[in-house]
PDB file of C-alpha atoms in Angstrom:
ATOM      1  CA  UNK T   1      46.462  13.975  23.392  1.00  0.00           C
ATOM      2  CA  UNK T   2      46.150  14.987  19.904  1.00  0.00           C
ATOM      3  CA  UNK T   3      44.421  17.974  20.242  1.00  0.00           C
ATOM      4  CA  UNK T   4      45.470  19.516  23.993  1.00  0.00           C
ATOM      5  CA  UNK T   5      48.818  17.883  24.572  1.00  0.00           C
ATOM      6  CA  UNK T   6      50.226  17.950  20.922  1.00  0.00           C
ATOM      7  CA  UNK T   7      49.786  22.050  21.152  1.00  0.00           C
ATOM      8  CA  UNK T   8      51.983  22.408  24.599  1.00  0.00           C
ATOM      9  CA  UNK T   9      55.145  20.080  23.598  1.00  0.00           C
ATOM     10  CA  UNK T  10      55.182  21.192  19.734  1.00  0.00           C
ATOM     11  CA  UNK T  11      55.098  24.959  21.173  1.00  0.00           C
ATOM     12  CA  UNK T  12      58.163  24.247  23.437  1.00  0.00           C
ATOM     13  CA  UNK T  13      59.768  21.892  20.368  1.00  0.00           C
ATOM     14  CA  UNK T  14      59.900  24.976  18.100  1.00  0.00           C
ATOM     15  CA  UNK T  15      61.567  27.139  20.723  1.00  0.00           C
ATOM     16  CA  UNK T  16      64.646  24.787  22.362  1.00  0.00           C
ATOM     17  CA  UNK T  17      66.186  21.715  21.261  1.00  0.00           C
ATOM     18  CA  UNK T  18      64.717  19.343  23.808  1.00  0.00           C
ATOM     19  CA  UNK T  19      66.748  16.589  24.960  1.00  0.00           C
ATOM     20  CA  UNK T  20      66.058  13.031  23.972  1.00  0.00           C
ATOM     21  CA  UNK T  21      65.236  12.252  27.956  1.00  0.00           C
ATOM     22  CA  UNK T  22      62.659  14.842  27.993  1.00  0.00           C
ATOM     23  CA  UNK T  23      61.108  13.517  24.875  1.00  0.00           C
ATOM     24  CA  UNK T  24      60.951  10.245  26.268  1.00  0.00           C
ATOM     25  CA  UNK T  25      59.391  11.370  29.517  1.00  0.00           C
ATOM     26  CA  UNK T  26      56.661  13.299  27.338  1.00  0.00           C
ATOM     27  CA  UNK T  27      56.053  10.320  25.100  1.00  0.00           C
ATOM     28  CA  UNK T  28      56.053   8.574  28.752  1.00  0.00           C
ATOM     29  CA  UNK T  29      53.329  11.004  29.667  1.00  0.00           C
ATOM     30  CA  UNK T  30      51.119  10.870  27.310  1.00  0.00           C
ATOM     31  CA  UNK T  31      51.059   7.037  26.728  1.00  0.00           C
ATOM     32  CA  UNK T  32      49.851   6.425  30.299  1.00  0.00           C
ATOM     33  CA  UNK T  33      47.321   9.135  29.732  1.00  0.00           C
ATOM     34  CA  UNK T  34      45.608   7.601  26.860  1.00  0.00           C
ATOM     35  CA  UNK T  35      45.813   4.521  28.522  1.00  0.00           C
ATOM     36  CA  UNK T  36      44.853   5.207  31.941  1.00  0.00           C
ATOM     37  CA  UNK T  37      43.389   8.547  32.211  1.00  0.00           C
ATOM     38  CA  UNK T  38      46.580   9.840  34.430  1.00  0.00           C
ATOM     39  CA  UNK T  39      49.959  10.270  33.987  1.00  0.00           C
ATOM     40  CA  UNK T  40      50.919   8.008  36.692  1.00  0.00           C
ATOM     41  CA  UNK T  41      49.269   4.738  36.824  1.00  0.00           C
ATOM     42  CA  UNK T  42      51.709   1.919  35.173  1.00  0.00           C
ATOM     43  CA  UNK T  43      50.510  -1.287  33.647  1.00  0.00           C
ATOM     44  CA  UNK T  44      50.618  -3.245  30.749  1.00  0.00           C
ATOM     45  CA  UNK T  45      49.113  -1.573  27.597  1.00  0.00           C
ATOM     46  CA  UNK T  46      47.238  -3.511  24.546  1.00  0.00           C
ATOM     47  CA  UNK T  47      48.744  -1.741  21.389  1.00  0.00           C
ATOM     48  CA  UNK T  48      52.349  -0.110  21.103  1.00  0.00           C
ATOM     49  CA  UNK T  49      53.231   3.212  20.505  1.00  0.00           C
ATOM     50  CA  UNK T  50      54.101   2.893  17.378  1.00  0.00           C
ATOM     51  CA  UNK T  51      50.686   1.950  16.264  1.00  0.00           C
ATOM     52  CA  UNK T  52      48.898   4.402  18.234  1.00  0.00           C
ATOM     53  CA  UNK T  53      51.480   7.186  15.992  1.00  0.00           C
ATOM     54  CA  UNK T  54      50.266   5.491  12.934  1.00  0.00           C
ATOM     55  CA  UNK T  55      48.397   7.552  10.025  1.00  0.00           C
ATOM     56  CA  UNK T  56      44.597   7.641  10.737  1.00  0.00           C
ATOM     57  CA  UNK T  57      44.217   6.004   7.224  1.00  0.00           C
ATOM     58  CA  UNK T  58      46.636   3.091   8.152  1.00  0.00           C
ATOM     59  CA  UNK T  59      44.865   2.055  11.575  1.00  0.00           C
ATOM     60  CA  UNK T  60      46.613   4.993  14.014  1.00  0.00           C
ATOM     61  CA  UNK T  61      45.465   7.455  15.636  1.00  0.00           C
ATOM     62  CA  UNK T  62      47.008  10.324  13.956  1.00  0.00           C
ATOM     63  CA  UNK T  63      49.657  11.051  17.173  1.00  0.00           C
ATOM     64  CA  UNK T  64      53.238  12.549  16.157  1.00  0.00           C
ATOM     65  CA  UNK T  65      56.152  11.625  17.824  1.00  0.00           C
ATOM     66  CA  UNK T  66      57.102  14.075  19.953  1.00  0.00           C
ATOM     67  CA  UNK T  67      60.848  13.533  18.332  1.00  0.00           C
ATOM     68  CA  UNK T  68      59.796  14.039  14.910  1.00  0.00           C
ATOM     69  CA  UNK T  69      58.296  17.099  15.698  1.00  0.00           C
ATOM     70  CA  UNK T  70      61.357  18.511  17.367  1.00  0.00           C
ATOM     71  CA  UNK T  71      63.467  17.354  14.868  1.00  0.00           C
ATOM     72  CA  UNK T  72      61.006  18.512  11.911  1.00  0.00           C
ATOM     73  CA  UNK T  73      61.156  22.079  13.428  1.00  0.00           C
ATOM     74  CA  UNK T  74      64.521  22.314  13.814  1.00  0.00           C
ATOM     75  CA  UNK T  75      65.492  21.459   9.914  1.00  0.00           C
ATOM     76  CA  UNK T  76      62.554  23.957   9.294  1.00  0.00           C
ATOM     77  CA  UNK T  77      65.091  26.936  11.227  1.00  0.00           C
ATOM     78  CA  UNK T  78      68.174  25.663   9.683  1.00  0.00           C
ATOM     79  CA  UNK T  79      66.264  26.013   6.220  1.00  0.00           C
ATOM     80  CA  UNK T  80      65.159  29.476   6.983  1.00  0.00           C
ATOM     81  CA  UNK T  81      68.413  30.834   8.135  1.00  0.00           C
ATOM     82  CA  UNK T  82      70.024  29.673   5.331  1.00  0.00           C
ATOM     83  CA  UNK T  83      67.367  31.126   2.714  1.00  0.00           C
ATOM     84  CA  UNK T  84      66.678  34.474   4.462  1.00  0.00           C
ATOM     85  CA  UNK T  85      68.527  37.026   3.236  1.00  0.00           C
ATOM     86  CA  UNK T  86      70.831  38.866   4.904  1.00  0.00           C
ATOM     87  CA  UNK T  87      70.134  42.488   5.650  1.00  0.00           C
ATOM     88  CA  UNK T  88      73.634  44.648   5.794  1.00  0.00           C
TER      89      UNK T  88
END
């Protein structure tokens, strides 16, 4: 997840402002992979999301949400069009 799926939704995250049902869905996605190998096998899992998207140093895996992401590369564009000069 970290490594092949991170890549694919942060590429698309930089490019559109997703909406927060897609991001869900994703998140959706990738839970039941780690889980269960597949994206569409459903049953109870044995530590929340939240803790998987922990730091590695604080007992996580290291996994950004998906809606942090998106939302970190969207201030990062609203920074750079308002320090870019403009070019008349």
């Amino acid at each position: 997840i970290k490594y092949v799926l991170s890549p694919i939704h942060s590429y698309w995250t930089r490019i559109f402002v997703l909406p927060k049902t897609a991001l869900k869905q994703i998140e959706a996605k990738c839970r039941t992979f780690l889980w269960h190998g597949t994206e569409n096998k459903h049953s109870p899992v044995l530590i929340s999301w939240n803790q998987i998207c922990r730091d590695e140093r604080k007992g996580g895996l290291g996994i950004t949400k998906i809606h942090h992401w998106n939302l970190a590369f969207l201030d990062k564009d609203i920074w750079w069009i308002e320090n870019t000069e403009t070019v008349n």
